[in-house]
Amino acid sequence: MTDALLIRITCPSKDVAQKIADASVEQRIAACANIEGPVSSTYLWKGVVEQAFEHVLWLKSVKSCWPALEKLVAELHPYDVPAMVALPCTQMLSPFASWLEDNTEAPAN
């Protein structure tokens, strides 16, 4: 499967991460979600070095679901600029690839 994505999103709290995780899996735009953290983040925001504790949300999905995930994160995430990046999956176990494909569905436009 060449369209599988592993999507990483940093969230300000476990509650925000869980809300996005639940919605994305319920809508079948992600097959699975994992939440890690808290992690310590250091970043530049409006010219100032900031530090915060965040939670990392990992979503397992496919390219065709990216637009719907992007929209969902924009609706549910409180940051002005959420850190949401997708990593293409170049290798995976065949049964997992089948499960991922069976459990994701891009919404009709």
JSON list of C-alpha atoms in Angstrom, two decimals:
[
{"chain": "A", "resi": 1, "resn": "MET", "atom": "CA", "xyz": [0.00, 0.00, 0.00]},
{"chain": "A", "resi": 2, "resn": "THR", "atom": "CA", "xyz": [1.63, 3.22, -1.09]},
{"chain": "A", "resi": 3, "resn": "ASP", "atom": "CA", "xyz": [-1.02, 5.67, 0.14]},
{"chain": "A", "resi": 4, "resn": "ALA", "atom": "CA", "xyz": [-0.75, 4.86, 3.85]},
{"chain": "A", "resi": 5, "resn": "LEU", "atom": "CA", "xyz": [0.12, 7.77, 6.14]},
{"chain": "A", "resi": 6, "resn": "LEU", "atom": "CA", "xyz": [1.34, 8.07, 9.70]},
{"chain": "A", "resi": 7, "resn": "ILE", "atom": "CA", "xyz": [0.16, 11.50, 10.84]},
{"chain": "A", "resi": 8, "resn": "ARG", "atom": "CA", "xyz": [1.70, 13.30, 13.83]},
{"chain": "A", "resi": 9, "resn": "ILE", "atom": "CA", "xyz": [-0.16, 16.12, 15.57]},
{"chain": "A", "resi": 10, "resn": "THR", "atom": "CA", "xyz": [0.99, 17.90, 18.72]},
{"chain": "A", "resi": 11, "resn": "CYS", "atom": "CA", "xyz": [-1.83, 18.86, 21.08]},
{"chain": "A", "resi": 12, "resn": "PRO", "atom": "CA", "xyz": [-1.93, 21.12, 24.15]},
{"chain": "A", "resi": 13, "resn": "SER", "atom": "CA", "xyz": [-3.62, 18.46, 26.30]},
{"chain": "A", "resi": 14, "resn": "LYS", "atom": "CA", "xyz": [-4.60, 14.81, 26.37]},
{"chain": "A", "resi": 15, "resn": "ASP", "atom": "CA", "xyz": [-8.26, 15.88, 26.17]},
{"chain": "A", "resi": 16, "resn": "VAL", "atom": "CA", "xyz": [-7.72, 17.70, 22.87]},
{"chain": "A", "resi": 17, "resn": "ALA", "atom": "CA", "xyz": [-5.76, 14.75, 21.47]},
{"chain": "A", "resi": 18, "resn": "GLN", "atom": "CA", "xyz": [-8.49, 12.34, 22.58]},
{"chain": "A", "resi": 19, "resn": "LYS", "atom": "CA", "xyz": [-11.25, 14.46, 21.04]},
{"chain": "A", "resi": 20, "resn": "ILE", "atom": "CA", "xyz": [-9.46, 14.48, 17.66]},
{"chain": "A", "resi": 21, "resn": "ALA", "atom": "CA", "xyz": [-8.62, 10.77, 17.96]},
{"chain": "A", "resi": 22, "resn": "ASP", "atom": "CA", "xyz": [-12.21, 9.80, 18.72]},
{"chain": "A", "resi": 23, "resn": "ALA", "atom": "CA", "xyz": [-13.70, 11.93, 15.95]},
{"chain": "A", "resi": 24, "resn": "SER", "atom": "CA", "xyz": [-11.23, 10.76, 13.31]},
{"chain": "A", "resi": 25, "resn": "VAL", "atom": "CA", "xyz": [-11.76, 7.07, 14.09]},
{"chain": "A", "resi": 26, "resn": "GLU", "atom": "CA", "xyz": [-15.55, 7.45, 14.40]},
{"chain": "A", "resi": 27, "resn": "GLN", "atom": "CA", "xyz": [-15.62, 9.18, 11.00]},
{"chain": "A", "resi": 28, "resn": "ARG", "atom": "CA", "xyz": [-13.36, 6.46, 9.54]},
{"chain": "A", "resi": 29, "resn": "ILE", "atom": "CA", "xyz": [-10.85, 9.03, 8.30]},
{"chain": "A", "resi": 30, "resn": "ALA", "atom": "CA", "xyz": [-8.28, 7.32, 10.53]},
{"chain": "A", "resi": 31, "resn": "ALA", "atom": "CA", "xyz": [-8.22, 3.64, 11.39]},
{"chain": "A", "resi": 32, "resn": "CYS", "atom": "CA", "xyz": [-6.32, 4.03, 14.64]},
{"chain": "A", "resi": 33, "resn": "ALA", "atom": "CA", "xyz": [-5.00, 6.69, 16.99]},
{"chain": "A", "resi": 34, "resn": "ASN", "atom": "CA", "xyz": [-2.24, 6.65, 19.59]},
{"chain": "A", "resi": 35, "resn": "ILE", "atom": "CA", "xyz": [-1.59, 9.34, 22.18]},
{"chain": "A", "resi": 36, "resn": "GLU", "atom": "CA", "xyz": [1.83, 9.83, 23.75]},
{"chain": "A", "resi": 37, "resn": "GLY", "atom": "CA", "xyz": [3.00, 12.24, 26.36]},
{"chain": "A", "resi": 38, "resn": "PRO", "atom": "CA", "xyz": [3.27, 14.58, 27.83]},
{"chain": "A", "resi": 39, "resn": "VAL", "atom": "CA", "xyz": [6.39, 15.62, 25.95]},
{"chain": "A", "resi": 40, "resn": "SER", "atom": "CA", "xyz": [8.39, 18.77, 26.45]},
{"chain": "A", "resi": 41, "resn": "SER", "atom": "CA", "xyz": [8.29, 21.11, 23.44]},
{"chain": "A", "resi": 42, "resn": "THR", "atom": "CA", "xyz": [10.44, 24.14, 22.69]},
{"chain": "A", "resi": 43, "resn": "TYR", "atom": "CA", "xyz": [9.42, 26.28, 19.73]},
{"chain": "A", "resi": 44, "resn": "LEU", "atom": "CA", "xyz": [9.56, 29.77, 18.31]},
{"chain": "A", "resi": 45, "resn": "TRP", "atom": "CA", "xyz": [6.21, 31.60, 18.33]},
{"chain": "A", "resi": 46, "resn": "LYS", "atom": "CA", "xyz": [5.89, 35.23, 17.23]},
{"chain": "A", "resi": 47, "resn": "GLY", "atom": "CA", "xyz": [9.59, 35.83, 17.77]},
{"chain": "A", "resi": 48, "resn": "VAL", "atom": "CA", "xyz": [9.69, 34.36, 21.28]},
{"chain": "A", "resi": 49, "resn": "VAL", "atom": "CA", "xyz": [11.10, 31.01, 22.36]},
{"chain": "A", "resi": 50, "resn": "GLU", "atom": "CA", "xyz": [8.26, 29.17, 24.13]},
{"chain": "A", "resi": 51, "resn": "GLN", "atom": "CA", "xyz": [8.20, 25.96, 26.13]},
{"chain": "A", "resi": 52, "resn": "ALA", "atom": "CA", "xyz": [5.19, 23.80, 26.85]},
{"chain": "A", "resi": 53, "resn": "PHE", "atom": "CA", "xyz": [4.14, 20.29, 27.67]},
{"chain": "A", "resi": 54, "resn": "GLU", "atom": "CA", "xyz": [2.13, 18.73, 24.86]},
{"chain": "A", "resi": 55, "resn": "HIS", "atom": "CA", "xyz": [0.68, 15.37, 23.88]},
{"chain": "A", "resi": 56, "resn": "VAL", "atom": "CA", "xyz": [1.53, 13.75, 20.56]},
{"chain": "A", "resi": 57, "resn": "LEU", "atom": "CA", "xyz": [-1.36, 12.26, 18.60]},
{"chain": "A", "resi": 58, "resn": "TRP", "atom": "CA", "xyz": [-0.49, 9.68, 15.95]},
{"chain": "A", "resi": 59, "resn": "LEU", "atom": "CA", "xyz": [-3.14, 8.78, 13.38]},
{"chain": "A", "resi": 60, "resn": "LYS", "atom": "CA", "xyz": [-2.91, 5.86, 10.96]},
{"chain": "A", "resi": 61, "resn": "SER", "atom": "CA", "xyz": [-4.72, 6.77, 7.77]},
{"chain": "A", "resi": 62, "resn": "VAL", "atom": "CA", "xyz": [-4.51, 7.04, 3.97]},
{"chain": "A", "resi": 63, "resn": "LYS", "atom": "CA", "xyz": [-3.83, 9.92, 1.57]},
{"chain": "A", "resi": 64, "resn": "SER", "atom": "CA", "xyz": [-7.44, 10.18, 0.41]},
{"chain": "A", "resi": 65, "resn": "CYS", "atom": "CA", "xyz": [-8.50, 11.01, 3.99]},
{"chain": "A", "resi": 66, "resn": "TRP", "atom": "CA", "xyz": [-5.96, 13.83, 4.45]},
{"chain": "A", "resi": 67, "resn": "PRO", "atom": "CA", "xyz": [-8.32, 16.69, 3.41]},
{"chain": "A", "resi": 68, "resn": "ALA", "atom": "CA", "xyz": [-10.99, 15.52, 5.87]},
{"chain": "A", "resi": 69, "resn": "LEU", "atom": "CA", "xyz": [-8.40, 15.13, 8.64]},
{"chain": "A", "resi": 70, "resn": "GLU", "atom": "CA", "xyz": [-7.03, 18.59, 7.93]},
{"chain": "A", "resi": 71, "resn": "LYS", "atom": "CA", "xyz": [-10.56, 20.03, 8.21]},
{"chain": "A", "resi": 72, "resn": "LEU", "atom": "CA", "xyz": [-11.29, 18.11, 11.43]},
{"chain": "A", "resi": 73, "resn": "VAL", "atom": "CA", "xyz": [-8.06, 19.30, 13.07]},
{"chain": "A", "resi": 74, "resn": "ALA", "atom": "CA", "xyz": [-8.82, 22.89, 12.05]},
{"chain": "A", "resi": 75, "resn": "GLU", "atom": "CA", "xyz": [-12.23, 22.57, 13.75]},
{"chain": "A", "resi": 76, "resn": "LEU", "atom": "CA", "xyz": [-11.13, 20.83, 16.96]},
{"chain": "A", "resi": 77, "resn": "HIS", "atom": "CA", "xyz": [-7.58, 22.00, 17.61]},
{"chain": "A", "resi": 78, "resn": "PRO", "atom": "CA", "xyz": [-7.17, 25.24, 19.62]},
{"chain": "A", "resi": 79, "resn": "TYR", "atom": "CA", "xyz": [-3.79, 26.29, 18.17]},
{"chain": "A", "resi": 80, "resn": "ASP", "atom": "CA", "xyz": [-3.65, 28.97, 15.46]},
{"chain": "A", "resi": 81, "resn": "VAL", "atom": "CA", "xyz": [-1.15, 26.78, 13.60]},
{"chain": "A", "resi": 82, "resn": "PRO", "atom": "CA", "xyz": [-1.39, 23.12, 14.64]},
{"chain": "A", "resi": 83, "resn": "ALA", "atom": "CA", "xyz": [1.72, 21.05, 13.94]},
{"chain": "A", "resi": 84, "resn": "MET", "atom": "CA", "xyz": [0.21, 18.37, 11.71]},
{"chain": "A", "resi": 85, "resn": "VAL", "atom": "CA", "xyz": [2.55, 16.43, 9.44]},
{"chain": "A", "resi": 86, "resn": "ALA", "atom": "CA", "xyz": [2.13, 13.21, 7.49]},
{"chain": "A", "resi": 87, "resn": "LEU", "atom": "CA", "xyz": [4.83, 10.64, 6.97]},
{"chain": "A", "resi": 88, "resn": "PRO", "atom": "CA", "xyz": [4.35, 8.25, 4.04]},
{"chain": "A", "resi": 89, "resn": "CYS", "atom": "CA", "xyz": [4.54, 4.59, 4.97]},
{"chain": "A", "resi": 90, "resn": "THR", "atom": "CA", "xyz": [6.83, 2.84, 2.53]},
{"chain": "A", "resi": 91, "resn": "GLN", "atom": "CA", "xyz": [6.71, -0.58, 4.17]},
{"chain": "A", "resi": 92, "resn": "MET", "atom": "CA", "xyz": [4.16, -2.37, 6.36]},
{"chain": "A", "resi": 93, "resn": "LEU", "atom": "CA", "xyz": [2.91, -5.83, 7.07]},
{"chain": "A", "resi": 94, "resn": "SER", "atom": "CA", "xyz": [0.42, -6.93, 4.45]},
{"chain": "A", "resi": 95, "resn": "PRO", "atom": "CA", "xyz": [-2.32, -7.85, 6.99]},
{"chain": "A", "resi": 96, "resn": "PHE", "atom": "CA", "xyz": [-1.96, -4.42, 8.62]},
{"chain": "A", "resi": 97, "resn": "ALA", "atom": "CA", "xyz": [-2.17, -2.69, 5.23]},
{"chain": "A", "resi": 98, "resn": "SER", "atom": "CA", "xyz": [-5.39, -4.58, 4.49]},
{"chain": "A", "resi": 99, "resn": "TRP", "atom": "CA", "xyz": [-6.81, -3.69, 7.90]},
{"chain": "A", "resi": 100, "resn": "LEU", "atom": "CA", "xyz": [-5.92, -0.02, 7.37]},
{"chain": "A", "resi": 101, "resn": "GLU", "atom": "CA", "xyz": [-7.59, 0.03, 3.96]},
{"chain": "A", "resi": 102, "resn": "ASP", "atom": "CA", "xyz": [-10.69, -1.75, 5.31]},
{"chain": "A", "resi": 103, "resn": "ASN", "atom": "CA", "xyz": [-11.08, 0.72, 8.18]},
{"chain": "A", "resi": 104, "resn": "THR", "atom": "CA", "xyz": [-10.63, 4.06, 6.43]},
{"chain": "A", "resi": 105, "resn": "GLU", "atom": "CA", "xyz": [-12.90, 5.80, 3.96]},
{"chain": "A", "resi": 106, "resn": "ALA", "atom": "CA", "xyz": [-12.60, 9.25, 2.47]},
{"chain": "A", "resi": 107, "resn": "PRO", "atom": "CA", "xyz": [-15.86, 11.17, 2.86]},
{"chain": "A", "resi": 108, "resn": "ALA", "atom": "CA", "xyz": [-17.83, 11.90, -0.29]},
{"chain": "A", "resi": 109, "resn": "ASN", "atom": "CA", "xyz": [-17.46, 15.50, -1.40]}
]
